[in-house]
CSV table of C-alpha atoms in Angstrom, one decimal:
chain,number,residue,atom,x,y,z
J,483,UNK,CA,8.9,22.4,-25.7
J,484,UNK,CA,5.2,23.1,-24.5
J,485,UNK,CA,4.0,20.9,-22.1
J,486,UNK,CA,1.6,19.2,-23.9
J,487,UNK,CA,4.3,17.9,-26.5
J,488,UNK,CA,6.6,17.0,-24.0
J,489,UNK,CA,3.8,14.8,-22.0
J,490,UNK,CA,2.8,13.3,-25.1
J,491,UNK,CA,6.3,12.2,-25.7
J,492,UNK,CA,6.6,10.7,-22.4
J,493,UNK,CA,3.5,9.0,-22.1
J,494,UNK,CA,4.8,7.0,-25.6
J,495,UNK,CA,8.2,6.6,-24.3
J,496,UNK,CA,6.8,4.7,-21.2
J,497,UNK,CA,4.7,2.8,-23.0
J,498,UNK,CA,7.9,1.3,-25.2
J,499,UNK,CA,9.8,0.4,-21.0
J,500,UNK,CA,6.7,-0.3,-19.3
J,501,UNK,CA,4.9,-4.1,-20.3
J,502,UNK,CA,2.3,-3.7,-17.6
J,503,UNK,CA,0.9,-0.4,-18.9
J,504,UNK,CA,1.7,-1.2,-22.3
J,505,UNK,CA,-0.6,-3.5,-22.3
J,506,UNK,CA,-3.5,-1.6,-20.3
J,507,UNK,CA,-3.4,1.2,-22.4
J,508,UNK,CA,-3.7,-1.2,-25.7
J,509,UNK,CA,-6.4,-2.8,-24.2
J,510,UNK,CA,-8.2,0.4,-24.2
J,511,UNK,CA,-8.8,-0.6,-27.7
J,512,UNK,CA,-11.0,-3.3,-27.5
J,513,UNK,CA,-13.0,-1.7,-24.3
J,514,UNK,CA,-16.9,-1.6,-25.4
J,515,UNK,CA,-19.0,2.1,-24.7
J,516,UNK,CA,-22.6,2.2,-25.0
J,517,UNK,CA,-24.4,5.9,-25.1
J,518,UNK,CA,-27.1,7.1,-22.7
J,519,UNK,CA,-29.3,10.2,-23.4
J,520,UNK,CA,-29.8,12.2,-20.4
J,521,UNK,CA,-31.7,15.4,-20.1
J,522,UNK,CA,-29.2,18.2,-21.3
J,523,UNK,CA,-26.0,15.6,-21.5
J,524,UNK,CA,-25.1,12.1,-23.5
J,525,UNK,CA,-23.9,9.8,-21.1
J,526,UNK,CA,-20.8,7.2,-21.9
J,527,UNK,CA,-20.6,3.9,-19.6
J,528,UNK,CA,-17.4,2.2,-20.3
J,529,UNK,CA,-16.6,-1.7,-19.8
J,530,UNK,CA,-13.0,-1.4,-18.5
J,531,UNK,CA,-12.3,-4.9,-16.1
J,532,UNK,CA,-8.5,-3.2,-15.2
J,533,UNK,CA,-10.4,-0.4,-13.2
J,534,UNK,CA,-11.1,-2.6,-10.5
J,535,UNK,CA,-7.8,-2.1,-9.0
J,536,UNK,CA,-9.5,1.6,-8.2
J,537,UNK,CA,-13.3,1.0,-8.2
J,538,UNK,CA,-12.5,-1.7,-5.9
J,539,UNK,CA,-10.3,0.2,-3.5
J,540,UNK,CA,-10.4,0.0,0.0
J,541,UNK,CA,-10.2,3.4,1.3
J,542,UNK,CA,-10.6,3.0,5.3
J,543,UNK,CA,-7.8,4.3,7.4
J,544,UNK,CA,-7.0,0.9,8.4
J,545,UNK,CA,-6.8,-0.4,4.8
J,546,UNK,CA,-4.7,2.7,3.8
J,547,UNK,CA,-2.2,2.1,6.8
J,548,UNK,CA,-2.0,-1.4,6.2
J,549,UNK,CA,-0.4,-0.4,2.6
J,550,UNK,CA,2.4,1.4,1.0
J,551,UNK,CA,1.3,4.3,-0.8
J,552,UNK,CA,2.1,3.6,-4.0
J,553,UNK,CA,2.1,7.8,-5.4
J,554,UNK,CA,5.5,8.0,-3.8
J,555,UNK,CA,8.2,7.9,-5.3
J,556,UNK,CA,10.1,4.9,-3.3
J,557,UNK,CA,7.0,2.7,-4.0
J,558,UNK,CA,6.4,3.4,-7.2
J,559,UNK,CA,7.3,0.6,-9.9
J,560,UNK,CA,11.0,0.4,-11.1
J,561,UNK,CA,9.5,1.4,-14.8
J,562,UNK,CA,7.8,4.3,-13.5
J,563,UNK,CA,9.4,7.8,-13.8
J,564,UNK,CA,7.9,11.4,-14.4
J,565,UNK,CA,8.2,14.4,-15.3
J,566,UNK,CA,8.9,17.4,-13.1
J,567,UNK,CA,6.0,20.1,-12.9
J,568,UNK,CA,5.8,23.2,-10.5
J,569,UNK,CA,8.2,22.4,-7.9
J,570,UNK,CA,6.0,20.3,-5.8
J,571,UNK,CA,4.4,18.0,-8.3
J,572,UNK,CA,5.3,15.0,-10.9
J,573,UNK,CA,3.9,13.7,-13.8
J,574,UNK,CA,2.7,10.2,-14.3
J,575,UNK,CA,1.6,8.5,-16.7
J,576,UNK,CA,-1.6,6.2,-15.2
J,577,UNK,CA,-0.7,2.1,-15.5
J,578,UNK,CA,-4.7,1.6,-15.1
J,579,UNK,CA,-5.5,4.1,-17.7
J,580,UNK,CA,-9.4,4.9,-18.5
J,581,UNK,CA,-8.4,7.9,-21.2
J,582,UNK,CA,-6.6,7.1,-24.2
J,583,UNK,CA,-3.7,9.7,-22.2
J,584,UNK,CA,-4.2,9.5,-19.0
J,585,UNK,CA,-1.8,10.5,-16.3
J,586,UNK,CA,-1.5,10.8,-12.7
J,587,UNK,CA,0.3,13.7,-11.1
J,588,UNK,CA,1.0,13.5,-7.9
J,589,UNK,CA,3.0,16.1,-4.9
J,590,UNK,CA,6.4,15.5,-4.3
J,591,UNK,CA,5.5,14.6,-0.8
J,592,UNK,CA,3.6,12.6,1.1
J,593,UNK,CA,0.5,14.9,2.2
J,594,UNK,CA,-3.4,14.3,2.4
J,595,UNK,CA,-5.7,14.4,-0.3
J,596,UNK,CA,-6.6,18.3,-0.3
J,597,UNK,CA,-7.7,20.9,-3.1
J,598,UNK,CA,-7.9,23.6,-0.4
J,599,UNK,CA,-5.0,26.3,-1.4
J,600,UNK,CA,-4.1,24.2,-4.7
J,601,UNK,CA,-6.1,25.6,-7.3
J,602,UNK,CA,-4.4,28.1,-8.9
J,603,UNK,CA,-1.5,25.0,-9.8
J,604,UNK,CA,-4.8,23.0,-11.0
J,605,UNK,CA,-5.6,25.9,-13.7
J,606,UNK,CA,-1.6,27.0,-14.1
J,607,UNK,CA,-1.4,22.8,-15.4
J,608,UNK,CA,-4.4,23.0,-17.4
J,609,UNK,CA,-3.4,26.3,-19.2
J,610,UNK,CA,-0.1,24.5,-19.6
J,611,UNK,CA,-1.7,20.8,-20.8
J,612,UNK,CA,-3.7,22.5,-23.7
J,613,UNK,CA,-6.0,19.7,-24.6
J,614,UNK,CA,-5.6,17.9,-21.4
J,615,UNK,CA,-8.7,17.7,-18.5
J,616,UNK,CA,-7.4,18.2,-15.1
J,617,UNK,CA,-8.9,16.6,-12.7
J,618,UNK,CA,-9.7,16.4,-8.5
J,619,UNK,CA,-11.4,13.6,-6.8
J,620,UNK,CA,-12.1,14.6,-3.2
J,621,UNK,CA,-10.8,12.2,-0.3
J,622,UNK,CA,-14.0,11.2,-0.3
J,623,UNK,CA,-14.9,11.3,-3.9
J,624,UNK,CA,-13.5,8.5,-5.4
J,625,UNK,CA,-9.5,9.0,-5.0
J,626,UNK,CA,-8.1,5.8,-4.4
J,627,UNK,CA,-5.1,7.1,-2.6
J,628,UNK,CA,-6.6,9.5,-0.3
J,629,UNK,CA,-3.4,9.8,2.0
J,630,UNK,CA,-1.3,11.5,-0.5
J,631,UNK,CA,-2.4,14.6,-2.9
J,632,UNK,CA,-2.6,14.0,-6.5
J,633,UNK,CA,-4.6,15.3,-9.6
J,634,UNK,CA,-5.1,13.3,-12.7
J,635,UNK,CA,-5.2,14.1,-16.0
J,636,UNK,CA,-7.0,13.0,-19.8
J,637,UNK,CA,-7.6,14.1,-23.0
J,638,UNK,CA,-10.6,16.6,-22.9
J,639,UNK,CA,-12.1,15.3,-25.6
J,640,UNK,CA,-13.0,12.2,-23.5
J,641,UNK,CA,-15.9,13.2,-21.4
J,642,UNK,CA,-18.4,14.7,-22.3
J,643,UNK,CA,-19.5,17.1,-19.2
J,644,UNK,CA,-18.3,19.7,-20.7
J,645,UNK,CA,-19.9,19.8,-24.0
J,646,UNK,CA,-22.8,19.9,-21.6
J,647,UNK,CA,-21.8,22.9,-20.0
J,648,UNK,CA,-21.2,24.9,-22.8
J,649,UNK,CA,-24.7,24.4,-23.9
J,650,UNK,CA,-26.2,25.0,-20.4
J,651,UNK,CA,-27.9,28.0,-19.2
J,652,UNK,CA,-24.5,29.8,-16.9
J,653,UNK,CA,-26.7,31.7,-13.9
J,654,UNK,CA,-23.9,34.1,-12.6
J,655,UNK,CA,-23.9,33.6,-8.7
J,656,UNK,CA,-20.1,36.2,-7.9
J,657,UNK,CA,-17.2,37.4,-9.7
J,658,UNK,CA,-13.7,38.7,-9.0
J,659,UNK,CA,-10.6,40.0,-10.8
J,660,UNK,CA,-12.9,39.4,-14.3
J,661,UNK,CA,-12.9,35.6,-13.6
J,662,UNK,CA,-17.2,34.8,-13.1
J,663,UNK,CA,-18.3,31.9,-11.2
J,664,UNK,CA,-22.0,30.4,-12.2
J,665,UNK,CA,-24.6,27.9,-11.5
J,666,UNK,CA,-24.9,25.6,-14.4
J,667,UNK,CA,-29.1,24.3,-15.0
J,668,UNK,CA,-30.6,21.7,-17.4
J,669,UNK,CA,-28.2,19.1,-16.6
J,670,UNK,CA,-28.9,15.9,-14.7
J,671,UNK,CA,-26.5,16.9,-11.8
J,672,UNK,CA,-25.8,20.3,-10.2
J,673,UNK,CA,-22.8,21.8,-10.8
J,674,UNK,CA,-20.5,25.2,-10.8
J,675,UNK,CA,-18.7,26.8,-13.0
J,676,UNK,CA,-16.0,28.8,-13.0
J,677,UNK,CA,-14.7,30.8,-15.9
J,678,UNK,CA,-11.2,32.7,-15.6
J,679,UNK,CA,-8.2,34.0,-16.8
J,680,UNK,CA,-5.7,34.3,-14.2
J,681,UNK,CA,-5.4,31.4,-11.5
J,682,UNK,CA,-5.4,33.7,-8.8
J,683,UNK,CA,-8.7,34.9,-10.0
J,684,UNK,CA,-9.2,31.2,-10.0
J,685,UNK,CA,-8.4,30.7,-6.9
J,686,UNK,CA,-10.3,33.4,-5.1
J,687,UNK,CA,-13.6,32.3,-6.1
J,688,UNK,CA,-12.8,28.8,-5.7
J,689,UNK,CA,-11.8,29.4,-2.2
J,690,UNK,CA,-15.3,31.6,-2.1
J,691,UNK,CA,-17.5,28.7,-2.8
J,692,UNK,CA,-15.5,26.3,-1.0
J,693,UNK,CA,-16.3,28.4,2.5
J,694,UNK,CA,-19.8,28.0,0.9
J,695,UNK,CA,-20.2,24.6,0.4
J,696,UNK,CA,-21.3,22.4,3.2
J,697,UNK,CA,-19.1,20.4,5.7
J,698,UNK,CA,-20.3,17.1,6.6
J,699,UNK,CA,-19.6,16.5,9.8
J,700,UNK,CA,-16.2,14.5,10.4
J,701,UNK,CA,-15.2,15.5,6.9
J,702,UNK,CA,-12.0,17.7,6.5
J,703,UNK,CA,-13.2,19.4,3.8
J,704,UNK,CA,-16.3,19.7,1.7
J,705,UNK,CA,-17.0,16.5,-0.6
J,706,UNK,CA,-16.7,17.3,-4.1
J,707,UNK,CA,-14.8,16.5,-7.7
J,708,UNK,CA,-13.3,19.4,-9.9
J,709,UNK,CA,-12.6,19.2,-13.6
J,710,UNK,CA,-10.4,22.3,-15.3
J,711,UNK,CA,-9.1,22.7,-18.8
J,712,UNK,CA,-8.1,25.9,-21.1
J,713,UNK,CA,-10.9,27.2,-23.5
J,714,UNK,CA,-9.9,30.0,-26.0
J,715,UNK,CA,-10.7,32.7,-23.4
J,716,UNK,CA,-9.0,31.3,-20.3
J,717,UNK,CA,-9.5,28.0,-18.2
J,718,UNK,CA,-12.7,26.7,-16.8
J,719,UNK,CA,-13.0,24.8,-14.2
J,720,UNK,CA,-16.1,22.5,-13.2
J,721,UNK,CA,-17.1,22.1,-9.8
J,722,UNK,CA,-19.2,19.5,-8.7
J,723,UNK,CA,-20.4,19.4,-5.3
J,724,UNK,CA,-21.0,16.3,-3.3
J,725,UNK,CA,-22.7,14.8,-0.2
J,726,UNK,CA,-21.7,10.9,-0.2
J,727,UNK,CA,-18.9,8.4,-0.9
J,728,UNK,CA,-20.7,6.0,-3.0
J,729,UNK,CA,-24.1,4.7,-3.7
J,730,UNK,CA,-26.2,2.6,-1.6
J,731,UNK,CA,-25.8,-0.2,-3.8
J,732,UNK,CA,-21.9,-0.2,-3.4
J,733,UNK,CA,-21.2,-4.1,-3.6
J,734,UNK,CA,-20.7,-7.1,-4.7
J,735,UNK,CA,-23.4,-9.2,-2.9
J,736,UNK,CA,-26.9,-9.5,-3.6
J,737,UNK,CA,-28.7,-8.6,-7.2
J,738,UNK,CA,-29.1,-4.8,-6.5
J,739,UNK,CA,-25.6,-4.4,-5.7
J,740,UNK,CA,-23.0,-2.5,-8.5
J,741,UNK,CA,-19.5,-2.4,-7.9
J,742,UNK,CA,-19.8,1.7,-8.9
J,743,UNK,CA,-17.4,4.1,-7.5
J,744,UNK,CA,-18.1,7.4,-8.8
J,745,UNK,CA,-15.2,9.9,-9.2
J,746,UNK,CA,-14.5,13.1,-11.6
J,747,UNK,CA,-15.0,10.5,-15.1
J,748,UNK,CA,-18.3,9.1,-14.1
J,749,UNK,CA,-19.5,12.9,-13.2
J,750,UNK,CA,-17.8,13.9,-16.2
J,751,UNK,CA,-20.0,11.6,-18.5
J,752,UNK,CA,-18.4,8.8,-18.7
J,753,UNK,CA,-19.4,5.7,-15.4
J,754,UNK,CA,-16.5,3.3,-15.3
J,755,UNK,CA,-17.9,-0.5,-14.7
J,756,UNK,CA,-15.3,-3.1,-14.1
J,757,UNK,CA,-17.7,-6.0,-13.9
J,758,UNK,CA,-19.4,-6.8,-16.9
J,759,UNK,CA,-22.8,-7.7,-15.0
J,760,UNK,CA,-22.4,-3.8,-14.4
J,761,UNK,CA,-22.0,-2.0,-17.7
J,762,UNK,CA,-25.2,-4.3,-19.1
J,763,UNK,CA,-27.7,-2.9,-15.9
J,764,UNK,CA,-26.5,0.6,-16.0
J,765,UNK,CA,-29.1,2.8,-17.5
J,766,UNK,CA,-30.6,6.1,-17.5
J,767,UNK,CA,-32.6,5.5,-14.2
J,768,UNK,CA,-29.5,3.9,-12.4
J,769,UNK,CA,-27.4,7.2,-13.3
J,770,UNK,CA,-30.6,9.3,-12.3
J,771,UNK,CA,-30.5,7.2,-8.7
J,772,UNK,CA,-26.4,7.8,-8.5
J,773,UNK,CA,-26.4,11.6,-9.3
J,774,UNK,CA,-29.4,11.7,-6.6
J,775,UNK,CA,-27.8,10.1,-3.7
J,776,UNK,CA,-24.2,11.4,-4.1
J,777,UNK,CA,-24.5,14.8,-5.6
J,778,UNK,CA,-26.3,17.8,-4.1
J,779,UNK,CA,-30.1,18.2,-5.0
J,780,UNK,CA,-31.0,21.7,-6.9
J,781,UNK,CA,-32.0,23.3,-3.6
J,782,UNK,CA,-29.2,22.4,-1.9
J,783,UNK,CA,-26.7,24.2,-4.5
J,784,UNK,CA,-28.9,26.8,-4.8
J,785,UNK,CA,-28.7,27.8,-1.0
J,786,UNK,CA,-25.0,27.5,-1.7
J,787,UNK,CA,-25.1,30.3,-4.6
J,788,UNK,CA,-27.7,32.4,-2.3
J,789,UNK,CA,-24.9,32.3,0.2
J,790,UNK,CA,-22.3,33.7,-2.4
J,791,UNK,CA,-24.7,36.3,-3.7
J,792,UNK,CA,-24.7,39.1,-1.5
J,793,UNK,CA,-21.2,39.0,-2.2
J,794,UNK,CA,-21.4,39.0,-6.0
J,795,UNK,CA,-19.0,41.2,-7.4
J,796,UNK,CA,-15.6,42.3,-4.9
């Protein structure tokens, strides 16, 4: 059975055992979406109050010590069972769903939140989960469990990023074994592209731009959240680079403060607000004010591609 089938079997067999997400995933239903025009992409912003168990998330090392991590497998709720995938990884369905499938899939073992030398399984799962997104959200990047590595996954047709893409001028910065990596422009945030058919091919330019990318300093790796899913020629995978964790106005206290924790779904089109206050404020200026401070500006990603350049095609 393809993979997609057999996950979209599961996912409505847990559902029927599990009340807790049951009941999250129905209340998707009655979750309210407004629309916001940006330049070169529509914007979704979705009222979703269950999300605060991750917008909310204390991701400290003290906070993360203090608590079991509830990706592996002894922790994980008695209802909660997967699906094998790869060798290394399972597949979850997500209790504190934002897509209308959404699953978690984490590794078998208890290892850091890293993309470094994982790629090629990111686009070997999306070629596999036709219709599927699969996404990355740096340790940094809005991953609410950090300390152990883990993609997610939701239907592609979801967020709206890459509709965006596909429309966008594609400046090609290197390429490698026929896969192309590009510079996407006209979109309110700054992003690259990678087009391929192979996941090693994938994976070499991935690792490419990853050298490229900057390091803050402390950081293990650079800050950034990475889409993929298959297209009729291959997979693409989106890479959006970033500089900072959250926005300034992180919080709870005081009027300019939004409880906005921006991961791969709010840089794929859709912002998450758990707090109703929230999703009435957010706008086209707020968005313009979080892509600013967390992503990296136009000439910052175009020093990065300048780097890659004068080692376009290998």
């Amino acid at each position: 059975m393809p993979l997609t089938s057999k996950t979209d079997a599961f996912i409505a067999a847990q559902l029927a055992e599990w009340p807790l997400a049951a009941a999250n995933f129905k209340a998707l239903e009655n979750v309210e979406v407004k629309e916001i025009g940006m330049p070169g992409m529509t914007m979704k912003v979705q009222f979703n109050p269950a999300r605060i168990v991750s917008s909310g998330a204390k991701v400290d090392a003290a906070s993360l010590k203090a608590r079991k991590c509830f990706l592996c497998e002894a922790n994980r709720p008695s209802e909660q069972y997967g699906i094998e995938w790869g060798g290394r990884y399972t597949i979850l369905v997500n209790p504190f769903p934002i897509f209308p499938r959404h699953l978690t899939i984490p590794d078998n073992s208890h290892t850091d939140q890293r993309i470094k030398g994982r790629m090629a399984d990111m686009v070997r799962l999306a070629t596999e989960l036709k219709g599927y997104t699969v996404f990355y959200n740096g340790p940094k990047c809005g991953a609410s469990a950090p300390d152990h590595m883990h993609f997610q996954a939701g239907n592609s047709d979801f967020l709206t990023l890459g509709e965006a893409v596909e429309n966008a001028v594609l400046e090609t910065v290197s390429e490698c074994d026929g896969a192309v990596l590009s510079l996407a422009t006209g979109l309110p945030l700054n992003v690259f592209v990678i087009d391929s058919t192979t996941p090693e091919s994938a994976e070499k330019l991935f690792d490419r731009l990853y050298e490229a990318l900057p390091l803050n300093e402390g950081e293990t790796e650079p800050m950034m959240n990475v889409l993929s899913y298959a297209t009729a020629a291959g997979v693409r995978t989106i890479v959006i680079p970033r500089k900072k964790h959250r926005p300034s106005f992180y919080g709870t206290e005081g009027s300019d403060c939004m409880l906005l924790s921006p991961a791969s779904v709010d840089m794929g089109g859709v912002f998450i607000t758990p707090r109703r206050e929230d999703f009435e404020r957010l706008d086209a200026d707020v968005i313009s004010r979080v892509f600013d401070e967390l992503c990296l500006s136009k000439a910052e990603t175009d020093e990065v591609a300048s780097r890659l350049c004068d080692r376009r095609i290998l």
